[in-house]
């Protein structure tokens, strides 16, 4: 009987000792938590972004044409055959001088109507045009082009599919150096960029 009681006491003491050791381990401040994050994070170093090459700007103006070449803008097709300068022109059968410090620049052209309607080259506005000099100044053609000898008469409609010779005349300063001619088909429904014919060889 005494032996049984002693064995029981030893068993209880051992159990208490095991519990104490286990409890000390669980409450240790050095115990690490289970590393199980809910979101995976990439700890790899990020590569520096590669530089992006700048793109070249898109030209806002159509490529230039040369004298003698057929230049197109919309349905207006113009070929400049010759450019010359003079101090006077003939209008309505009378010589008209450019005046002091001025000169006339004349463009001999052929206009082809590739639109769906007729063109009045001298009294209408089928072709918007400007003469440019080396300072990028823009000159308008003179008034009453229908009075210039050799030009179509006023209201002489150039029908679709036909071509006509046309003189564009400009009054500019005598020392101006013309460089180019711009033109575009007159169209209220769109913002048409002008086409350019280079005149540097003049």
Coordinates of C-alpha atoms in Angstrom, one line a residue:
X1 CA 0.0 0.0 0.0
X2 CA 2.8 2.4 0.9
X3 CA 4.6 1.5 -2.4
X4 CA 1.5 2.4 -4.4
X5 CA 1.1 5.7 -2.7
X6 CA 4.7 6.6 -3.4
X7 CA 4.4 5.7 -7.0
X8 CA 1.3 7.8 -7.4
X9 CA 3.1 10.8 -5.8
X10 CA 6.0 10.5 -8.2
X11 CA 3.7 10.3 -11.2
X12 CA 1.9 13.5 -10.2
X13 CA 5.2 15.3 -9.6
X14 CA 6.5 14.3 -13.0
X15 CA 3.3 15.5 -14.7
X16 CA 3.6 18.8 -13.0
X17 CA 7.2 19.2 -14.0
X18 CA 6.4 18.4 -17.7
X19 CA 3.6 20.9 -17.7
X20 CA 5.8 23.6 -16.2
X21 CA 8.5 23.1 -18.8
X22 CA 6.0 23.1 -21.6
X23 CA 4.3 26.3 -20.4
X24 CA 7.7 28.0 -20.1
X25 CA 8.5 27.2 -23.7
X26 CA 5.2 28.5 -25.0
X27 CA 5.5 31.8 -23.1
X28 CA 9.1 32.4 -24.1
X29 CA 9.6 35.9 -25.7
X30 CA 12.0 34.4 -28.2
X31 CA 9.4 32.1 -29.7
X32 CA 8.8 33.0 -33.4
X33 CA 5.3 33.2 -35.0
X34 CA 4.5 31.0 -37.9
X35 CA 5.6 33.0 -41.0
X36 CA 2.6 32.7 -43.2
X37 CA 1.8 36.1 -44.7
X38 CA -1.6 36.4 -46.5
X39 CA 0.0 38.4 -49.5
X40 CA 3.2 37.3 -51.2
X41 CA 5.6 40.2 -51.8
X42 CA 8.4 40.1 -54.4
X43 CA 11.6 41.0 -52.6
X44 CA 13.7 40.9 -55.7
X45 CA 15.3 44.3 -56.7
X46 CA 13.4 46.2 -59.4
X47 CA 15.2 46.9 -62.7
X48 CA 15.5 50.5 -63.7
X49 CA 13.1 51.5 -66.5
X50 CA 14.6 51.6 -70.0
X51 CA 14.7 55.1 -71.6
X52 CA 12.1 55.7 -74.3
X53 CA 13.4 57.1 -77.6
X54 CA 11.6 60.4 -78.5
X55 CA 9.5 60.1 -81.6
X56 CA 10.1 62.5 -84.5
X57 CA 7.3 65.0 -84.9
X58 CA 4.9 64.4 -87.8
X59 CA 5.3 67.1 -90.5
X60 CA 2.3 69.3 -90.5
X61 CA 2.8 70.3 -94.1
X62 CA 2.7 68.0 -97.2
X63 CA 6.1 67.3 -98.9
X64 CA 7.2 70.1 -101.2
X65 CA 7.0 69.8 -105.0
X66 CA 9.3 71.3 -107.7
X67 CA 8.7 73.5 -110.7
X68 CA 7.4 71.3 -113.6
X69 CA 6.0 68.7 -111.2
X70 CA 2.2 68.0 -110.9
X71 CA 1.3 69.1 -107.4
X72 CA -2.0 68.1 -105.8
X73 CA -4.1 69.3 -102.9
X74 CA -7.5 67.7 -102.6
X75 CA -9.0 67.9 -106.1
X76 CA -6.9 70.9 -107.2
X77 CA -3.9 69.9 -109.3
X78 CA -1.4 72.6 -110.3
X79 CA 1.8 72.5 -112.3
X80 CA 4.1 75.5 -112.3
X81 CA 5.9 75.7 -115.6
X82 CA 7.7 79.0 -115.3
X83 CA 8.3 81.8 -112.8
X84 CA 9.4 85.3 -113.8
X85 CA 9.6 88.8 -112.6
X86 CA 8.7 92.1 -114.3
X87 CA 8.2 95.8 -113.5
X88 CA 4.9 95.9 -115.4
X89 CA 2.0 93.7 -116.6
X90 CA -0.8 94.1 -119.0
X91 CA -4.3 94.3 -117.5
X92 CA -7.4 95.0 -119.6
X93 CA -5.1 95.9 -122.5
X94 CA -3.3 98.6 -120.5
X95 CA 0.3 98.4 -119.0
X96 CA 0.3 98.6 -115.3
X97 CA 3.5 99.3 -113.4
X98 CA 4.4 97.8 -110.1
X99 CA 5.5 101.1 -108.7
X100 CA 8.5 102.4 -106.8
X101 CA 10.3 99.7 -104.7
X102 CA 8.0 96.9 -106.1
X103 CA 7.9 94.3 -108.7
X104 CA 5.5 91.6 -110.1
X105 CA 6.2 87.9 -109.7
X106 CA 4.2 85.8 -112.3
X107 CA 3.6 82.1 -112.1
X108 CA 2.7 80.4 -115.3
X109 CA 0.7 77.4 -114.4
X110 CA -1.7 74.7 -115.6
X111 CA -4.6 73.9 -113.3
X112 CA -6.4 70.6 -113.6
X113 CA -9.9 70.3 -112.0
X114 CA -10.1 66.9 -110.4
X115 CA -13.0 67.8 -108.1
X116 CA -16.7 67.1 -108.6
X117 CA -17.7 70.6 -109.4
X118 CA -16.6 73.5 -111.7
X119 CA -13.9 76.1 -110.7
X120 CA -14.0 79.8 -111.4
X121 CA -10.2 80.4 -111.3
X122 CA -10.3 84.3 -111.6
X123 CA -13.5 85.4 -109.9
X124 CA -14.1 82.6 -107.5
X125 CA -11.9 81.1 -104.7
X126 CA -11.4 77.5 -105.7
X127 CA -7.7 77.6 -104.9
X128 CA -6.3 79.4 -101.8
X129 CA -2.8 80.5 -102.5
X130 CA 0.2 82.5 -101.2
X131 CA 3.6 83.4 -102.5
X132 CA 6.4 83.0 -99.8
X133 CA 9.7 84.8 -99.7
X134 CA 12.9 84.0 -97.8
X135 CA 11.6 85.8 -94.7
X136 CA 8.5 83.6 -94.7
X137 CA 6.3 86.5 -95.7
X138 CA 3.1 85.5 -97.4
X139 CA 1.8 87.5 -100.4
X140 CA -1.7 87.4 -101.8
X141 CA -2.3 87.5 -105.6
X142 CA -3.4 90.8 -107.1
X143 CA -7.0 91.6 -107.6
X144 CA -8.9 91.2 -110.9
X145 CA -6.8 88.3 -112.2
X146 CA -9.4 88.0 -115.0
X147 CA -8.0 91.3 -116.5
X148 CA -4.5 89.9 -116.8
X149 CA -3.7 89.1 -120.4
X150 CA -3.9 85.4 -121.1
X151 CA -6.1 84.5 -118.1
X152 CA -9.6 82.9 -118.2
X153 CA -12.4 85.4 -118.1
X154 CA -14.5 86.0 -115.0
X155 CA -17.1 83.2 -114.5
X156 CA -15.4 81.1 -117.1
X157 CA -16.0 77.8 -115.3
X158 CA -13.4 75.1 -115.5
X159 CA -15.4 71.9 -115.5
X160 CA -14.3 68.7 -113.7
X161 CA -11.8 66.7 -115.7
X162 CA -10.5 69.7 -117.7
X163 CA -7.4 71.8 -117.4
X164 CA -6.7 75.5 -118.1
X165 CA -3.6 77.7 -118.3
X166 CA -3.6 80.3 -115.5
X167 CA -1.3 83.2 -114.5
X168 CA -1.0 83.9 -110.8
X169 CA 0.4 87.4 -110.3
X170 CA 1.9 88.9 -107.1
X171 CA 3.2 92.4 -106.2
X172 CA 6.1 92.1 -103.8
X173 CA 9.0 94.3 -102.6
X174 CA 11.7 94.7 -105.2
X175 CA 14.3 93.1 -103.0
X176 CA 12.1 90.1 -102.0
X177 CA 13.5 86.7 -102.9
X178 CA 10.7 84.3 -103.5
X179 CA 11.1 80.8 -102.2
X180 CA 7.9 78.8 -102.5
X181 CA 4.2 78.8 -103.4
X182 CA 1.5 77.4 -101.2
X183 CA -1.9 76.4 -102.4
X184 CA -4.9 74.4 -101.2
X185 CA -8.3 73.5 -102.5
X186 CA -10.9 75.8 -100.9
X187 CA -13.1 73.6 -98.7
X188 CA -15.2 74.9 -95.8
X189 CA -15.9 71.3 -94.5
X190 CA -12.2 70.6 -93.6
X191 CA -9.0 72.2 -92.5
X192 CA -6.9 71.4 -95.5
X193 CA -3.1 71.7 -95.1
X194 CA -1.5 73.5 -98.1
X195 CA 0.8 71.9 -100.6
X196 CA 4.1 73.6 -101.3
X197 CA 6.0 74.1 -104.6
X198 CA 9.6 75.1 -104.1
X199 CA 10.8 78.1 -106.2
X200 CA 14.4 78.4 -104.9
X201 CA 15.8 77.9 -108.4
X202 CA 14.1 81.0 -109.6

